[in-house]
Tab-separated table of C-alpha atoms in Angstrom:
chain	number	residue	atom	x	y	z
A	144	MET	CA	0.016	0.001	0.166
A	145	VAL	CA	1.471	3.129	-0.708
A	146	SER	CA	-0.714	6.119	0.554
A	147	LEU	CA	-0.665	9.607	-0.794
A	148	GLY	CA	-2.007	12.980	0.335
A	149	CYS	CA	-3.296	14.193	3.255
A	150	ALA	CA	-4.073	12.680	6.881
A	151	LYS	CA	-7.430	12.209	6.223
A	152	ASN	CA	-6.802	9.899	2.965
A	153	LEU	CA	-4.449	8.315	5.067
A	154	VAL	CA	-6.802	7.238	7.451
A	155	ASP	CA	-9.138	5.873	4.479
A	156	ALA	CA	-5.846	3.433	3.777
A	157	GLU	CA	-5.885	1.881	7.213
A	158	MET	CA	-9.483	1.649	6.728
A	159	ILE	CA	-8.459	-0.561	3.316
A	160	LEU	CA	-6.234	-2.360	5.302
A	161	GLY	CA	-8.723	-3.282	7.747
A	162	TYR	CA	-10.758	-4.455	5.700
A	163	LEU	CA	-7.796	-6.633	3.824
A	164	LYS	CA	-7.087	-8.021	6.560
A	165	LYS	CA	-10.094	-9.371	7.839
A	166	ASP	CA	-10.534	-10.653	5.187
A	167	GLY	CA	-7.283	-12.575	4.756
A	168	PHE	CA	-5.152	-10.337	2.669
A	169	ARG	CA	-1.636	-10.797	4.181
A	170	PHE	CA	0.330	-7.652	4.072
A	171	SER	CA	4.135	-7.107	2.998
A	172	THR	CA	6.627	-4.057	2.401
A	173	ASP	CA	8.050	-5.584	-0.041
A	174	PRO	CA	6.238	-3.862	-3.494
A	175	ALA	CA	8.766	-6.967	-5.685
A	176	LYS	CA	7.081	-9.248	-3.769
A	177	SER	CA	3.685	-8.511	-3.805
A	178	ASP	CA	0.659	-9.638	-5.661
A	179	VAL	CA	-1.474	-6.771	-4.847
A	180	ILE	CA	-0.342	-3.166	-4.747
A	181	ILE	CA	-2.568	-0.392	-3.541
A	182	VAL	CA	-2.386	3.218	-4.155
A	183	ASN	CA	-4.283	5.242	-2.326
A	184	THR	CA	-4.260	8.408	-4.509
A	185	CYS	CA	-5.230	12.408	-4.234
A	186	GLY	CA	-6.697	14.895	-6.347
A	187	PHE	CA	-6.870	17.735	-4.813
A	188	LEU	CA	-4.349	19.935	-6.000
A	189	GLU	CA	-2.904	18.980	-9.438
A	190	ALA	CA	0.194	18.679	-7.985
A	191	SER	CA	-0.821	15.957	-5.885
A	192	ARG	CA	-2.629	14.097	-9.304
A	193	LYS	CA	0.781	13.918	-11.133
A	194	GLU	CA	2.187	12.598	-7.776
A	195	SER	CA	-0.752	9.734	-8.242
A	196	ILE	CA	-0.452	9.280	-11.380
A	197	ASP	CA	3.147	9.063	-11.439
A	198	GLN	CA	2.876	7.067	-8.293
A	199	ILE	CA	0.838	4.470	-9.569
A	200	LEU	CA	3.756	3.822	-13.013
A	201	GLN	CA	6.309	3.863	-10.572
A	202	MET	CA	4.020	0.616	-9.104
A	203	ALA	CA	3.361	-0.621	-12.648
A	204	ARG	CA	7.195	-1.762	-13.259
A	205	TYR	CA	6.297	-4.526	-10.579
A	206	LYS	CA	4.114	-6.075	-13.154
A	207	GLU	CA	6.928	-7.147	-14.765
A	208	ALA	CA	10.252	-6.942	-12.489
A	209	GLY	CA	7.927	-8.527	-9.466
A	210	THR	CA	4.805	-10.904	-8.732
A	211	CYS	CA	2.251	-8.445	-8.969
A	212	ARG	CA	-0.469	-9.673	-10.732
A	213	VAL	CA	-3.336	-6.369	-9.590
A	214	LEU	CA	-2.705	-3.071	-9.222
A	215	VAL	CA	-5.270	-0.919	-7.638
A	216	ALA	CA	-5.749	2.327	-7.562
A	217	SER	CA	-7.545	3.589	-4.578
A	218	GLY	CA	-8.981	6.946	-2.904
A	219	CYS	CA	-9.721	10.561	-4.580
A	220	LEU	CA	-8.397	11.176	-8.251
A	221	SER	CA	-9.877	7.730	-8.437
A	222	GLN	CA	-13.246	8.614	-7.383
A	223	LYS	CA	-12.877	11.789	-9.464
A	224	HIS	CA	-11.203	10.516	-12.771
A	225	GLY	CA	-11.595	6.692	-12.792
A	226	GLU	CA	-13.409	6.366	-15.696
A	227	GLU	CA	-11.043	9.073	-18.030
A	228	LEU	CA	-8.419	7.091	-16.124
A	229	ALA	CA	-9.742	3.378	-17.149
A	230	LYS	CA	-9.650	4.103	-20.372
A	231	GLU	CA	-6.530	5.881	-20.408
A	232	MET	CA	-3.704	4.095	-18.385
A	233	PRO	CA	-4.283	0.327	-18.917
A	234	GLU	CA	-1.476	-0.537	-16.336
A	235	VAL	CA	-3.938	-0.106	-13.986
A	236	ASP	CA	-6.750	-3.506	-12.787
A	237	LEU	CA	-9.233	-1.458	-10.736
A	238	PHE	CA	-10.216	1.953	-9.895
A	239	VAL	CA	-11.767	2.280	-6.438
A	240	GLY	CA	-13.291	4.702	-5.427
A	241	THR	CA	-13.610	6.924	-2.111
A	242	GLY	CA	-17.118	5.634	-1.112
A	243	GLU	CA	-16.277	1.783	-1.907
A	244	PHE	CA	-13.003	0.971	-0.502
A	245	ASP	CA	-14.711	-1.369	2.110
A	246	ARG	CA	-15.559	-3.787	-0.307
A	247	ILE	CA	-11.735	-4.013	-2.656
A	248	GLY	CA	-11.250	-7.683	-0.496
A	249	ALA	CA	-14.420	-8.536	-3.028
A	250	PHE	CA	-13.181	-6.812	-6.290
A	251	LEU	CA	-9.715	-8.258	-5.698
A	252	ARG	CA	-11.012	-12.243	-5.560
A	253	ALA	CA	-12.748	-10.982	-8.773
A	254	ARG	CA	-9.722	-9.478	-10.897
A	255	PHE	CA	-7.536	-12.335	-9.607
A	256	ALA	CA	-9.986	-14.666	-11.702
A	257	GLU	CA	-10.132	-12.858	-14.563
A	258	VAL	CA	-6.106	-11.753	-15.213
A	259	GLY	CA	-5.028	-11.641	-18.485
A	260	ALA	CA	-9.340	-12.123	-19.808
A	261	ARG	CA	-9.894	-9.150	-22.375
A	262	ARG	CA	-12.504	-7.011	-20.337
A	263	ALA	CA	-12.439	-3.188	-19.404
A	264	VAL	CA	-11.244	-1.984	-16.651
A	265	PRO	CA	-13.867	-2.315	-13.746
A	266	VAL	CA	-14.471	1.588	-12.423
A	267	HIS	CA	-15.894	1.441	-8.325
A	268	VAL	CA	-17.357	4.269	-7.377
A	269	SER	CA	-20.485	5.919	-5.404
A	270	SER	CA	-21.355	8.779	-3.713
A	271	ARG	CA	-21.405	6.759	-0.477
A	272	GLN	CA	-19.637	8.150	2.853
A	273	ILE	CA	-17.457	5.932	5.139
A	274	LEU	CA	-16.627	6.942	8.655
A	275	PRO	CA	-14.319	5.747	11.068
A	276	ASP	CA	-15.987	3.827	13.494
A	277	PRO	CA	-14.049	1.764	16.938
A	278	ASP	CA	-16.116	-1.395	14.960
A	279	LEU	CA	-14.775	-0.819	12.229
A	280	PRO	CA	-11.970	-2.445	10.973
A	281	ARG	CA	-8.261	-0.635	10.953
A	282	VAL	CA	-4.894	-0.861	10.796
A	283	LEU	CA	-2.430	1.881	12.042
A	284	SER	CA	0.171	3.054	9.643
A	285	THR	CA	0.997	5.985	12.527
A	286	PRO	CA	3.525	5.299	14.911
A	287	GLY	CA	2.242	3.214	18.302
A	288	HIS	CA	1.948	6.664	20.373
A	289	TYR	CA	0.269	8.865	17.906
A	290	SER	CA	-3.251	8.358	15.290
A	291	TYR	CA	-5.271	10.546	13.233
A	292	LEU	CA	-9.528	10.484	14.579
A	293	LYS	CA	-11.271	11.897	11.142
A	294	ILE	CA	-13.984	13.251	13.060
A	295	SER	CA	-16.607	14.095	9.826
A	296	GLU	CA	-16.018	13.257	6.226
A	297	GLY	CA	-17.185	15.757	3.571
A	298	CYS	CA	-17.720	18.982	3.365
A	299	SER	CA	-20.958	22.038	3.245
A	300	HIS	CA	-18.873	25.345	2.277
A	301	ILE	CA	-18.639	26.387	-0.831
A	302	CYS	CA	-15.009	27.753	-1.263
A	303	SER	CA	-14.943	29.421	-4.892
A	304	PHE	CA	-11.099	27.095	-5.429
A	305	CYS	CA	-12.069	24.136	-3.920
A	306	THR	CA	-12.883	20.938	-5.298
A	307	ILE	CA	-13.163	18.631	-1.637
A	308	PRO	CA	-17.197	18.660	-2.105
A	309	SER	CA	-17.325	17.319	-4.989
A	310	ILE	CA	-15.245	14.619	-4.277
A	311	ARG	CA	-15.728	13.837	-0.548
A	312	GLY	CA	-19.557	14.955	-0.851
A	313	ARG	CA	-21.142	17.441	2.012
A	314	LEU	CA	-20.570	16.350	5.841
A	315	LYS	CA	-21.257	14.018	7.516
A	316	SER	CA	-20.623	13.689	11.385
A	317	ARG	CA	-19.487	10.638	13.364
A	318	THR	CA	-22.119	10.623	17.220
A	319	MET	CA	-19.661	12.231	19.890
A	320	ASP	CA	-19.956	8.358	20.951
A	321	SER	CA	-18.435	7.139	18.284
A	322	VAL	CA	-15.047	9.338	18.491
A	323	VAL	CA	-15.120	9.029	22.734
A	324	ARG	CA	-15.207	4.632	22.176
A	325	GLU	CA	-12.537	4.753	19.785
A	326	VAL	CA	-10.490	7.178	21.283
A	327	GLU	CA	-11.293	4.650	24.954
A	328	GLY	CA	-9.901	2.263	23.233
A	329	PHE	CA	-6.556	3.614	21.524
A	330	VAL	CA	-5.853	5.250	24.931
A	331	GLY	CA	-6.017	1.708	26.456
A	332	GLU	CA	-3.149	0.639	23.882
A	333	GLY	CA	-0.771	3.473	24.382
A	334	VAL	CA	-1.774	6.086	22.091
A	335	LYS	CA	0.080	9.414	23.471
A	336	GLU	CA	-1.711	12.134	20.721
A	337	PHE	CA	-4.616	12.150	18.789
A	338	ASN	CA	-4.643	14.419	15.756
A	339	LEU	CA	-8.712	15.739	14.975
A	340	ILE	CA	-8.952	16.143	11.657
A	341	ALA	CA	-11.787	16.600	9.271
A	342	GLN	CA	-12.464	19.046	6.362
A	343	ASP	CA	-13.553	21.701	9.024
A	344	LEU	CA	-13.311	20.964	12.212
A	345	ASN	CA	-15.906	23.745	13.033
A	346	GLU	CA	-18.328	21.597	11.728
A	347	TYR	CA	-18.414	19.178	13.097
A	348	GLY	CA	-22.405	17.576	14.092
A	349	ARG	CA	-24.408	20.682	12.467
A	350	ASP	CA	-25.746	17.859	10.054
A	351	LEU	CA	-26.551	15.973	13.190
A	352	LYS	CA	-29.205	17.963	14.575
A	353	ASP	CA	-28.706	17.406	18.101
A	354	GLY	CA	-26.956	19.650	19.290
A	355	THR	CA	-23.673	18.121	18.533
A	356	THR	CA	-20.523	20.344	18.615
A	357	LEU	CA	-16.839	20.331	18.533
A	358	ALA	CA	-16.471	21.959	22.027
A	359	ARG	CA	-19.085	19.471	23.809
A	360	LEU	CA	-17.176	16.538	21.882
A	361	LEU	CA	-13.884	18.414	23.736
A	362	GLU	CA	-15.232	18.761	26.313
A	363	ARG	CA	-15.942	15.086	26.720
A	364	LEU	CA	-13.107	13.722	25.281
A	365	ASP	CA	-11.402	15.819	27.686
A	366	LYS	CA	-12.740	14.084	30.453
A	367	LEU	CA	-11.085	10.344	29.505
A	368	ARG	CA	-8.509	9.198	31.915
A	369	GLY	CA	-5.074	8.773	30.997
A	370	GLU	CA	-2.159	11.401	29.741
A	371	PHE	CA	-2.467	11.791	26.333
A	372	TRP	CA	-2.767	15.126	24.027
A	373	LEU	CA	-5.876	16.797	21.706
A	374	ARG	CA	-4.634	18.167	18.475
A	375	PRO	CA	-7.319	19.992	16.623
A	376	LEU	CA	-6.249	20.266	12.729
A	377	TYR	CA	-8.405	22.731	10.376
A	378	MET	CA	-10.899	25.101	12.054
A	379	TYR	CA	-12.524	27.226	9.809
A	380	PRO	CA	-12.344	31.256	11.169
A	381	LEU	CA	-16.518	30.458	11.424
A	382	GLU	CA	-18.291	29.084	14.155
A	383	PHE	CA	-14.779	29.693	16.368
A	384	ASN	CA	-16.982	30.775	19.312
A	385	ASP	CA	-16.522	31.874	22.975
A	386	ARG	CA	-17.569	28.311	24.127
A	387	LEU	CA	-15.023	26.727	21.278
A	388	ILE	CA	-12.445	29.211	22.356
A	389	GLY	CA	-12.541	29.138	26.432
A	390	THR	CA	-13.330	24.743	26.412
A	391	ILE	CA	-9.134	25.099	24.484
A	392	ARG	CA	-8.080	26.972	26.674
A	393	ASP	CA	-9.419	25.570	30.162
A	394	ALA	CA	-9.167	21.612	29.125
A	395	GLU	CA	-6.784	19.376	30.403
A	396	HIS	CA	-5.729	17.319	27.361
A	397	ILE	CA	-6.285	19.800	24.542
A	398	VAL	CA	-3.112	20.963	22.776
A	399	LYS	CA	-2.748	25.305	23.203
A	400	TYR	CA	-2.559	24.746	19.609
A	401	VAL	CA	-4.917	26.243	16.776
A	402	ASP	CA	-4.196	24.997	13.060
A	403	MET	CA	-6.849	27.295	10.796
A	404	PRO	CA	-6.914	28.535	8.011
A	405	LEU	CA	-7.607	31.696	5.914
A	406	GLN	CA	-6.317	31.830	2.199
A	407	HIS	CA	-5.988	35.684	1.943
A	408	ILE	CA	-6.770	38.845	4.204
A	409	SER	CA	-7.754	41.222	1.407
A	410	GLU	CA	-12.027	41.514	1.365
A	411	ARG	CA	-11.752	41.442	-2.267
A	412	ILE	CA	-10.490	38.227	-2.536
A	413	LEU	CA	-11.545	36.677	0.700
A	414	LEU	CA	-15.088	37.977	-1.478
A	415	SER	CA	-14.482	35.589	-4.131
A	416	MET	CA	-13.299	32.993	-2.294
A	417	LYS	CA	-16.364	32.898	-0.456
A	418	ARG	CA	-14.841	32.284	2.354
A	419	GLY	CA	-17.761	33.895	4.582
A	420	SER	CA	-15.458	35.490	7.046
A	421	PRO	CA	-14.298	39.006	6.716
A	422	SER	CA	-11.165	40.798	7.233
A	423	ARG	CA	-12.257	42.503	10.291
A	424	TYR	CA	-13.531	39.416	11.610
A	425	VAL	CA	-10.344	37.860	11.198
A	426	ARG	CA	-8.914	39.604	12.691
A	427	GLN	CA	-10.241	40.163	15.239
A	428	LEU	CA	-10.634	36.519	15.863
A	429	ILE	CA	-6.663	36.204	16.633
A	430	GLY	CA	-6.739	39.294	18.762
A	431	LYS	CA	-9.392	37.197	21.098
A	432	LEU	CA	-7.200	33.813	20.682
A	433	LYS	CA	-4.286	35.262	21.661
A	434	LYS	CA	-5.317	37.121	24.901
A	435	GLU	CA	-8.183	34.265	25.654
A	436	ILE	CA	-5.322	31.460	24.833
A	437	ARG	CA	-2.053	31.181	26.648
A	438	ASP	CA	0.419	30.876	24.591
A	439	VAL	CA	-1.150	29.652	21.497
A	440	ALA	CA	0.267	28.441	18.590
A	441	LEU	CA	-1.520	29.493	15.627
A	442	ARG	CA	-1.277	28.261	12.175
A	443	THR	CA	-2.575	28.647	9.048
A	444	THR	CA	-1.979	28.446	5.209
A	445	PHE	CA	-2.505	31.040	2.626
A	446	ILE	CA	-2.799	31.077	-1.122
A	447	VAL	CA	-0.884	33.260	-3.347
A	448	GLY	CA	-1.723	34.542	-7.380
A	449	TYR	CA	-4.810	34.047	-6.797
A	450	PRO	CA	-7.330	35.287	-9.932
A	451	GLY	CA	-6.381	38.892	-9.805
A	452	GLU	CA	-4.464	39.330	-7.225
A	453	THR	CA	-2.719	42.722	-7.247
A	454	GLU	CA	0.731	43.104	-6.017
A	455	GLU	CA	-0.972	45.875	-3.011
A	456	GLU	CA	-2.965	42.694	-1.796
A	457	PHE	CA	-0.142	40.606	-2.194
A	458	GLN	CA	1.771	42.979	0.046
A	459	GLU	CA	-1.566	43.682	2.212
A	460	LEU	CA	-0.939	40.229	2.434
A	461	CYS	CA	2.257	40.325	3.715
A	462	ASP	CA	1.555	42.639	6.166
A	463	PHE	CA	-1.274	40.946	7.764
A	464	VAL	CA	1.504	38.094	8.350
A	465	SER	CA	4.452	40.366	9.698
A	466	GLU	CA	1.525	41.569	12.198
A	467	ALA	CA	0.122	38.466	13.274
A	468	GLU	CA	3.155	36.310	13.757
A	469	PHE	CA	1.873	33.035	13.182
A	470	ASP	CA	3.894	30.320	14.574
A	471	ARG	CA	3.731	28.248	11.236
A	472	VAL	CA	2.282	29.123	8.393
A	473	GLY	CA	1.807	26.482	4.820
A	474	VAL	CA	2.079	28.715	1.065
A	475	PHE	CA	-0.150	27.124	-1.686
A	476	ARG	CA	0.429	28.122	-4.733
A	477	PHE	CA	-3.495	28.885	-6.831
A	478	SER	CA	-3.828	25.773	-8.936
A	479	VAL	CA	-6.781	25.733	-11.126
A	480	GLU	CA	-8.917	22.922	-10.727
A	481	GLU	CA	-11.676	22.193	-13.643
A	482	GLY	CA	-15.486	22.215	-12.210
A	483	THR	CA	-14.689	25.382	-9.482
A	484	ALA	CA	-15.322	29.134	-9.244
A	485	ALA	CA	-11.964	30.555	-9.268
A	486	ALA	CA	-11.048	28.503	-12.347
A	487	THR	CA	-12.921	30.465	-14.825
A	488	LEU	CA	-12.132	34.061	-13.055
A	489	PRO	CA	-10.875	36.467	-15.612
A	490	ASP	CA	-7.342	37.926	-14.551
A	491	GLN	CA	-4.891	34.237	-14.004
A	492	ILE	CA	-1.904	34.685	-12.483
A	493	GLY	CA	1.166	33.219	-13.973
A	494	ALA	CA	3.372	30.371	-12.807
A	495	LYS	CA	6.296	32.888	-12.870
A	496	MET	CA	5.055	35.191	-10.399
A	497	LYS	CA	3.208	32.807	-8.197
A	498	ASP	CA	6.549	31.428	-6.932
A	499	GLU	CA	8.085	34.599	-6.825
A	500	ARG	CA	4.788	35.646	-4.754
A	501	TYR	CA	5.131	32.264	-2.706
A	502	GLU	CA	8.864	32.826	-1.926
A	503	ARG	CA	8.618	35.791	-0.555
A	504	LEU	CA	6.108	34.908	2.093
A	505	MET	CA	7.549	31.888	2.511
A	506	ALA	CA	11.138	33.926	3.619
A	507	LEU	CA	9.304	36.604	5.316
A	508	GLN	CA	7.602	34.014	7.347
A	509	ARG	CA	11.368	31.940	8.278
A	510	GLN	CA	12.070	34.983	9.997
A	511	ILE	CA	9.359	34.900	12.169
A	512	SER	CA	9.594	31.588	12.994
A	513	ARG	CA	13.045	31.518	13.893
A	514	LYS	CA	12.167	34.284	16.614
A	515	LYS	CA	9.133	32.298	17.530
A	516	ASN	CA	11.933	29.313	18.104
A	517	GLN	CA	14.480	32.088	19.844
A	518	ALA	CA	11.732	32.754	22.632
A	519	LEU	CA	11.518	29.068	23.226
A	520	VAL	CA	15.998	28.590	24.179
A	521	GLY	CA	15.946	27.948	28.128
A	522	ARG	CA	12.534	27.107	29.264
A	523	ARG	CA	11.325	23.708	29.888
A	524	LEU	CA	8.697	22.400	27.901
A	525	LYS	CA	7.213	18.753	28.083
A	526	ALA	CA	8.002	17.042	24.600
A	527	LEU	CA	6.825	13.668	23.131
A	528	CYS	CA	9.277	11.527	22.112
A	529	GLU	CA	9.399	9.705	18.960
A	530	GLY	CA	12.055	7.164	19.165
A	531	PRO	CA	16.377	7.537	17.702
A	532	MET	CA	17.252	10.224	14.856
A	533	PRO	CA	17.679	8.328	11.368
A	534	GLU	CA	21.189	9.307	11.780
A	535	GLY	CA	21.458	8.498	15.063
A	536	GLY	CA	24.502	10.043	17.370
A	537	GLY	CA	22.373	9.539	20.431
A	538	PHE	CA	19.895	12.197	19.416
A	539	PHE	CA	16.179	11.627	19.439
A	540	LYS	CA	13.062	12.971	17.786
A	541	ALA	CA	10.359	14.644	19.901
A	542	ARG	CA	8.140	17.440	19.501
A	543	LEU	CA	5.942	19.859	21.428
A	544	ALA	CA	2.562	20.901	21.554
A	545	SER	CA	3.313	23.211	19.836
A	546	GLN	CA	4.634	21.004	16.783
A	547	ALA	CA	2.324	18.585	15.240
A	548	PRO	CA	3.651	15.520	12.615
A	549	GLU	CA	4.156	15.736	9.609
A	550	ILE	CA	3.874	19.653	8.953
A	551	ASP	CA	5.309	21.778	11.672
A	552	GLY	CA	9.255	20.891	12.525
A	553	ILE	CA	10.922	18.253	15.474
A	554	THR	CA	12.677	19.062	18.469
A	555	VAL	CA	15.196	17.268	18.427
A	556	LEU	CA	16.721	15.823	22.169
A	557	ALA	CA	19.449	14.720	23.389
A	558	GLY	CA	19.984	11.816	25.752
A	559	LYS	CA	20.167	8.182	26.601
A	560	ASN	CA	18.017	5.595	25.991
A	561	LEU	CA	14.959	7.883	25.640
A	562	PRO	CA	12.139	5.765	25.792
A	563	ALA	CA	9.767	6.446	22.536
A	564	GLY	CA	6.104	7.080	22.006
A	565	GLU	CA	6.820	8.492	25.965
A	566	PHE	CA	5.679	12.390	27.322
A	567	LEU	CA	9.288	14.326	28.565
A	568	ASP	CA	10.229	16.769	30.585
A	569	ALA	CA	12.674	18.979	27.823
A	570	ARG	CA	15.081	22.133	27.772
A	571	VAL	CA	15.587	24.201	25.085
A	572	LEU	CA	18.793	24.672	24.273
A	573	LYS	CA	19.289	25.996	20.548
A	574	ALA	CA	16.478	27.677	18.020
A	575	ALA	CA	16.794	26.414	14.047
A	576	ASP	CA	14.273	28.049	11.816
A	577	TYR	CA	11.788	25.510	12.106
A	578	ASP	CA	13.487	23.124	14.606
A	579	LEU	CA	15.087	23.213	17.809
A	580	ILE	CA	17.444	21.337	19.887
A	581	ALA	CA	16.626	20.428	23.364
A	582	GLU	CA	17.930	18.229	26.055
A	583	CYS	CA	16.503	15.998	28.884
A	584	SER	CA	17.475	12.846	31.123
A	585	PRO	CA	15.063	9.860	30.991
């Protein structure tokens, strides 16, 4: 199995592995010795689609150089473009979308019986939405001390640049009981960090119409026993009410970390993007978060090169980043996505200018990040040890509460025999642009 794209897609991949294990399949980490190779694709942006196709073609080589008999393309790319790809990619034996992956075992057995036969490549897509649940099979692919906790599927926003609703459907939330039972089970298995994910966490529960909200869910999870972190990822500025802010502020288990994608600050561009969050509201919310939650780490993402973005509007964004001093910033170059409103807008911006603005904004944030890291030197902070660094040398990889897995920097720990998957007390010694160096005793 090769899984690409976001953490939400990774949870789907873990469920695919769970269903296949239950169905009697055995796993291999060597594609050259595998009868089946599955590429769980991403179809969000042009770059991710290209990566998915490149990975499929790379894995297809094992049909000649290895023992692969069936090559499967699952996930978002198959959901959106499966029918087209089936005509263009004879290397693939089976396309499975996001709503049919629980049946991959049955599809594989049928396909095995037909290998070598001349027939159309099966494409299995539907509008079904499959949510995790403690009663459904899943094989964690993350290190044993942390996991991703998908609490909803799909999205009901209509952002002008985004294809997610057309791929994943509208919002569908899990029940609070389902999420709580999952966390209880994983805490019992030694998981120390739960990264809550959805297309928009703040939208969670609206479709259930029974009073379910993200704040209520977090309050219930915070009451569970054990030593663990809860990290809410990807919260739109909409619906960021006082109760939610207070819950994050007061909870024992919730890390003081807010990941809030803003995409821009220009009033005109926000309106064109259909974000629903006026510039003034965004500024007020950031001020409130900093005031109410002590030492809060703020993470956000921006899009540069949106159609018609003027130099003045881009400079407004840079000034805002300088003013707000976010702890973490991700920057995306605008991507023209078929079927979105933004794809048809006039004044599309060229790749060269997108690249230039990307570099300028990232250079600005790099300075802010280093400044923020330098302010931590000398402080003692709680760190989650993840095990020895690949290069060894007596150093260990760890993360602070302000460092989410995969997307943020890390803390390099100096010490001896530090236990992986455990919380440790660390003193920060040095700061780099994105990473920290610290020391601790076991």
